[in-house]
Coordinates of C-alpha atoms and ligand atoms in Angstrom, one line a residue:
M2 CA 177.3 114.1 49.4
E3 CA 177.9 117.9 49.1
T4 CA 181.7 118.9 50.0
A5 CA 180.1 121.0 52.9
D6 CA 178.5 117.8 54.3
R7 CA 181.6 115.8 53.9
I8 CA 183.6 118.3 55.8
L9 CA 181.1 118.3 58.8
S10 CA 181.4 114.8 58.7
L11 CA 185.2 114.6 58.7
L12 CA 185.2 117.4 61.5
R13 CA 182.9 115.1 63.5
R14 CA 185.4 112.1 63.6
E15 CA 188.4 114.0 65.0
P16 CA 188.7 116.7 67.4
V17 CA 191.0 118.7 65.1
V18 CA 191.5 118.0 61.1
S19 CA 194.1 120.2 59.4
G20 CA 193.1 122.3 56.4
E21 CA 195.5 119.9 54.3
A22 CA 194.1 116.7 55.3
L23 CA 190.6 118.1 54.5
S24 CA 191.7 119.4 51.1
A25 CA 193.6 116.0 50.3
T26 CA 190.6 113.8 51.5
L27 CA 188.2 115.9 49.6
G28 CA 190.3 116.4 46.3
V29 CA 189.7 120.4 46.6
S30 CA 192.1 123.4 47.1
R31 CA 192.7 124.7 50.8
A32 CA 191.0 128.0 49.6
A33 CA 187.9 125.8 48.5
V34 CA 187.9 124.1 52.1
W35 CA 188.0 127.4 53.6
K36 CA 185.2 128.9 51.4
H37 CA 183.1 125.9 52.5
V38 CA 184.3 126.3 56.3
E39 CA 183.2 130.1 56.0
A40 CA 179.6 128.8 54.2
L41 CA 179.2 126.4 57.4
R42 CA 180.0 129.0 59.7
A43 CA 177.4 131.5 58.2
A44 CA 174.4 128.6 58.4
G45 CA 175.3 128.4 62.3
Y46 CA 178.2 125.7 62.8
V47 CA 181.0 126.8 65.1
I48 CA 184.2 125.8 63.7
E49 CA 187.3 127.3 65.1
A50 CA 190.7 127.6 63.4
R51 CA 193.3 126.2 65.8
R52 CA 196.4 127.8 65.0
A53 CA 199.0 125.4 63.3
R54 CA 196.7 122.5 64.0
G55 CA 193.5 123.0 61.9
Y56 CA 189.6 123.3 62.2
A57 CA 187.6 122.1 65.2
L58 CA 183.9 121.7 65.1
T59 CA 182.6 122.9 68.6
G60 CA 178.7 123.5 67.8
S61 CA 176.0 122.6 65.6
P62 CA 173.0 125.0 64.9
N63 CA 169.6 124.0 66.3
R64 CA 168.2 124.2 63.0
L65 CA 166.1 121.9 60.9
L66 CA 169.0 121.4 58.1
P67 CA 169.0 118.2 56.1
A68 CA 172.4 117.0 57.3
E69 CA 171.6 117.9 61.0
I70 CA 168.6 115.7 60.7
A71 CA 170.2 113.1 58.7
R72 CA 172.9 112.2 61.3
H73 CA 170.2 111.4 63.8
L74 CA 167.7 109.5 61.4
T75 CA 167.4 105.6 62.1
T76 CA 164.1 104.8 59.8
E77 CA 163.7 102.7 56.8
R78 CA 161.3 105.1 55.0
F79 CA 160.0 108.2 57.0
G80 CA 162.2 111.0 56.8
R81 CA 164.8 109.6 54.2
R82 CA 163.1 111.9 51.4
L83 CA 163.2 115.2 52.9
E84 CA 162.5 118.9 52.0
C85 CA 163.2 121.5 54.4
F86 CA 162.3 125.4 53.8
E87 CA 162.9 128.3 55.6
T88 CA 159.6 129.8 55.1
I89 CA 156.4 128.3 53.3
D90 CA 152.6 128.7 53.5
S91 CA 152.0 125.4 55.1
T92 CA 154.1 122.3 55.1
N93 CA 150.8 120.3 54.6
V94 CA 150.2 122.2 51.3
Q95 CA 153.6 121.5 50.1
A96 CA 153.5 117.7 51.1
A97 CA 150.3 117.6 49.3
R98 CA 151.9 118.8 46.1
L99 CA 154.3 116.1 46.4
A100 CA 152.0 113.7 46.9
R101 CA 150.2 114.5 43.9
D102 CA 153.6 113.9 42.0
D103 CA 154.1 110.4 43.3
A104 CA 156.5 111.2 46.3
P105 CA 157.1 108.0 48.2
E106 CA 155.7 107.0 51.4
G107 CA 157.5 108.6 54.4
T108 CA 158.6 111.8 52.3
L109 CA 159.0 114.7 54.8
V110 CA 158.3 118.4 54.5
L111 CA 159.8 120.6 57.3
A112 CA 159.9 124.4 57.4
E113 CA 161.2 126.8 60.1
R114 CA 158.2 129.1 59.5
Q115 CA 154.8 129.1 58.1
T116 CA 152.9 131.9 56.7
H117 CA 149.6 129.9 56.7
G118 CA 150.0 127.3 59.0
R119 CA 146.8 125.3 59.1
G120 CA 145.0 123.9 62.1
R121 CA 141.9 121.5 62.5
L122 CA 138.5 122.8 62.0
G123 CA 139.6 125.5 59.9
R124 CA 141.8 127.2 62.4
T125 CA 145.0 128.7 62.4
W126 CA 148.5 126.9 63.5
V127 CA 150.6 129.7 64.9
S128 CA 154.2 129.0 63.6
P129 CA 156.9 131.4 64.8
A130 CA 160.1 131.1 63.1
R131 CA 163.2 128.9 64.0
V132 CA 161.7 127.7 67.3
N133 CA 159.3 124.9 66.7
L134 CA 158.6 121.9 64.6
Y135 CA 156.2 122.1 61.4
A136 CA 156.4 118.6 59.8
S137 CA 154.2 117.0 57.3
F138 CA 154.5 113.4 56.1
V139 CA 153.2 111.7 52.8
L140 CA 151.6 108.6 53.6
R141 CA 150.1 105.9 51.3
P142 CA 148.5 103.2 53.6
R143 CA 146.4 100.3 52.3
L144 CA 143.5 101.0 54.5
S145 CA 140.1 101.9 53.4
P146 CA 139.3 105.7 53.8
A147 CA 136.8 105.0 56.5
D148 CA 139.8 103.9 58.8
A149 CA 141.9 106.9 58.0
P150 CA 141.1 108.8 61.3
Q151 CA 142.9 106.0 63.0
L152 CA 146.0 107.4 61.4
A153 CA 146.0 110.8 63.3
L154 CA 145.1 108.8 66.9
A155 CA 148.2 106.4 65.9
A156 CA 150.3 109.9 65.3
A157 CA 149.3 111.0 68.6
V158 CA 150.7 108.0 70.5
A159 CA 153.9 108.7 68.1
V160 CA 154.2 112.3 69.2
A161 CA 153.6 111.6 72.8
R162 CA 156.3 108.9 72.6
A163 CA 158.6 111.5 71.3
L164 CA 157.8 114.1 73.8
A165 CA 157.6 111.8 76.7
P166 CA 161.3 111.6 77.7
L167 CA 161.6 115.3 77.6
A168 CA 159.2 115.6 80.4
P169 CA 158.5 112.3 81.9
G170 CA 154.8 111.9 83.1
R171 CA 153.8 115.0 82.0
V172 CA 152.5 114.4 78.4
A173 CA 149.1 113.5 77.6
I174 CA 146.5 113.0 74.6
K175 CA 143.4 114.8 74.5
W176 CA 141.1 113.0 72.1
P177 CA 141.4 112.8 69.3
N178 CA 144.8 114.0 69.0
D179 CA 145.9 116.9 70.7
C180 CA 149.1 116.5 72.8
L181 CA 149.2 118.3 76.0
L182 CA 152.2 119.1 78.3
D183 CA 151.2 120.0 82.0
G184 CA 147.6 120.2 80.3
R185 CA 148.5 122.9 78.0
K186 CA 148.4 122.1 74.1
V187 CA 152.1 121.4 72.9
A188 CA 151.1 119.6 69.6
G189 CA 148.7 119.1 67.2
I190 CA 148.0 116.7 64.2
L191 CA 146.0 117.5 60.9
T192 CA 145.8 114.8 58.6
E193 CA 144.3 115.7 54.9
M194 CA 143.3 112.8 52.8
D195 CA 143.3 112.5 48.7
A196 CA 141.0 109.1 48.2
E197 CA 138.6 107.6 46.1
V198 CA 135.3 106.2 47.4
D199 CA 137.1 102.8 48.4
R200 CA 140.8 103.6 47.9
I201 CA 143.4 106.1 49.7
R202 CA 145.7 107.8 47.0
A203 CA 147.5 109.5 49.7
V204 CA 147.2 110.9 53.4
V205 CA 149.2 114.0 54.3
L206 CA 150.0 113.8 58.0
G207 CA 150.7 117.3 59.7
I208 CA 152.3 117.7 63.1
G209 CA 153.1 120.9 64.7
V210 CA 155.1 120.5 67.9
N211 CA 155.8 123.9 70.0
L212 CA 159.6 122.8 71.1
N213 CA 161.3 126.0 72.1
A214 CA 158.9 129.0 71.4
P215 CA 158.9 131.7 74.3
A216 CA 155.6 132.7 75.6
R217 CA 155.5 135.9 73.5
A218 CA 155.7 133.8 70.2
F219 CA 152.0 133.1 71.0
P220 CA 148.8 135.6 70.7
V221 CA 147.9 136.4 74.2
D222 CA 144.7 134.9 74.1
L223 CA 146.4 131.8 73.4
R224 CA 149.0 131.7 76.4
P225 CA 147.0 130.2 79.2
T226 CA 145.9 127.2 77.1
T227 CA 149.2 126.8 75.0
T228 CA 153.0 125.8 76.1
S229 CA 156.2 124.9 74.4
V230 CA 158.7 122.0 75.7
L231 CA 161.2 125.0 76.7
L232 CA 158.3 126.8 78.5
A233 CA 157.3 123.7 80.6
T234 CA 160.6 122.3 81.2
G235 CA 163.1 125.1 81.2
T236 CA 165.5 123.2 78.8
P237 CA 165.8 123.9 74.9
V238 CA 165.0 121.2 72.6
D239 CA 167.7 119.9 69.8
R240 CA 165.2 120.1 67.1
P241 CA 166.9 118.1 64.6
R242 CA 167.3 115.4 66.8
F243 CA 163.9 115.6 68.0
A244 CA 162.5 115.8 64.1
A245 CA 164.5 112.3 63.5
G246 CA 163.0 110.8 66.6
L247 CA 159.4 111.6 65.8
C248 CA 160.2 110.0 62.2
A249 CA 161.5 106.6 64.3
T250 CA 158.3 106.8 66.6
L251 CA 156.0 107.6 63.8
E252 CA 157.2 105.0 61.3
A253 CA 157.0 102.2 64.4
V254 CA 153.7 103.1 65.3
Y255 CA 152.3 103.8 61.8
D256 CA 153.9 100.3 60.2
R257 CA 152.0 98.4 63.3
V258 CA 148.8 100.3 62.7
V259 CA 148.7 99.5 59.4
R260 CA 149.4 95.8 59.3
D261 CA 147.1 95.0 62.8
G262 CA 144.7 97.9 62.9
F263 CA 144.5 100.6 65.6
A264 CA 143.5 98.3 68.2
V265 CA 147.3 97.1 68.8
V266 CA 148.3 100.8 69.7
A267 CA 145.0 101.6 71.6
P268 CA 146.1 100.4 74.8
E269 CA 149.3 102.9 74.7
W270 CA 146.9 105.5 73.4
E271 CA 144.7 105.1 76.8
T272 CA 147.8 105.3 79.0
Y273 CA 148.4 109.1 77.7
S274 CA 144.6 109.7 77.7
C275 CA 143.7 112.6 80.0
L276 CA 139.9 112.3 79.5
T277 CA 139.1 108.9 80.7
G278 CA 136.6 109.0 83.6
R279 CA 135.7 112.8 82.9
R280 CA 132.5 114.2 82.1
V281 CA 132.6 116.0 78.7
T282 CA 130.7 117.8 76.0
I283 CA 131.5 116.6 72.4
D284 CA 130.5 119.1 69.6
C285 CA 130.2 116.8 66.5
S286 CA 129.6 118.9 63.4
G287 CA 126.8 120.6 65.5
R288 CA 125.5 117.6 67.2
R289 CA 126.2 117.9 70.8
S290 CA 126.7 114.7 73.2
E291 CA 127.3 114.6 76.8
G292 CA 128.6 112.1 79.1
T293 CA 131.5 110.2 81.0
V294 CA 134.5 109.1 78.8
R295 CA 135.0 105.3 79.4
G296 CA 137.8 105.0 76.7
I297 CA 138.5 104.3 73.4
D298 CA 137.5 101.3 71.3
P299 CA 139.5 99.2 69.0
T300 CA 138.9 101.4 65.9
G301 CA 139.7 104.7 67.6
R302 CA 136.1 105.8 68.8
L303 CA 135.7 107.6 71.7
V304 CA 133.4 105.6 74.2
L305 CA 130.9 107.6 76.2
D306 CA 128.5 106.9 79.1
G307 CA 125.9 109.2 77.7
T308 CA 122.4 110.4 79.0
A309 CA 120.9 108.0 76.5
G310 CA 123.2 105.2 77.0
E311 CA 126.7 104.2 75.3
E312 CA 127.8 106.4 72.5
R313 CA 130.9 105.8 70.3
I314 CA 132.0 109.0 68.5
M315 CA 134.5 109.0 65.7
A316 CA 135.2 112.9 65.4
G317 CA 134.8 116.0 67.5
D318 CA 135.7 118.8 69.5
V319 CA 135.7 118.1 73.4
S320 CA 135.2 120.3 76.3
I321 CA 135.3 119.0 79.9
V322 CA 132.2 119.7 81.9
N323 CA 132.8 121.8 85.1
G324 CA 135.9 123.6 84.2
Y325 CA 139.2 121.9 83.4
Q326 CA 140.7 121.2 87.0
G327 CA 143.6 118.8 86.6
L328 CA 144.5 120.0 83.2
G329 CA 144.2 123.8 83.7
T330 CA 141.8 125.4 81.3
Q331 CA 144.1 124.4 78.4
A332 CA 142.2 121.3 77.6
K333 CA 139.6 123.2 75.3
G334 CA 141.0 122.7 71.8
S335 CA 143.2 125.7 71.3
G336 CA 143.9 127.4 68.1
T337 CA 147.4 126.8 67.9
Ligands
BTN415 C1 145.4 121.2 65.4 O1 144.8 122.1 65.1 O2 145.7 120.5 66.5 C2 146.6 120.7 64.2 C3 147.5 121.5 64.1 C4 148.7 121.0 63.0 C5 149.6 121.8 62.6 C6 150.6 121.2 61.6 S1 152.0 122.3 61.5 C7 152.7 121.3 60.3 C8 151.3 121.0 59.4 N1 151.2 122.0 58.4 C9 150.0 122.7 58.5 O3 149.6 123.8 58.1 N2 149.4 122.3 59.6 C10 150.1 121.0 60.2

């Protein structure tokens, strides 16, 4: 552990710690302690100097710093190897680079800002600085490439589970893997795979969650369909704690799905689904299907009562027929 991290962990244990005690415990000079305290302050920690008593940590930055995430992390693998960037092109691109360099499963790339955030279907993911979560995990599932789409569905359950305590009863999943809050898009998932015909080398699971973004952070045309947790609830999210919590929900859901198949989380996915019973059209690579959504099958396909009988659909872009009552106009896949 670096000296600055050790200072933080000592300050977290006691309300006030003297400079003398810090220097003795760490085996560095008082001047070095002071230098590290100044650096921590510059990083956003609030460290008060109490006269004749020592230093008191009274505030931590709401930033995606490794030390802040590590203290909330409860996982075995997910987030244990972590790279955090202030600015990056896309966390998915960086995670793919790490995957090619044999990064282990659960490796996590985070960024405070993306210059080329990628969304599904070639869209852009709007990625304003220091307010949201842009996360990409390296996965090495022992699944056939044909089953890989199940991972994105499972990830939507993990994201919904992580968001639900922040807005109880207001989080939904719109098939295949958009997360909605009060019917507006709050999170999106993009999986990218490196595979041979019958073997997955790696999957990069990219997750974007709008946490503390103000409305002005989104382009005007997206504002009616997009939200953040702060916008919807009025309460700012502790981002490092959320990131660690997401690692935990994801590790739990992912391990179950890889071991037992998507069927084991399908019932939970259904509890969040906002499409069941609704009339929809689905654009599936130019082919259009229309019908009433019956639910999801054990392999993750959407079951549709279509005009020509039952259809099971693995991927596509959904629109709700007759407007979006109950979801707002937001349910149509927004570009964020
Ligand atoms: C969608 O279109 O709904 C998927 C959006 C996925 C965005 C995330 S943000 C972190 C990761 N890096 C990217 O460039 N995209 C994903």
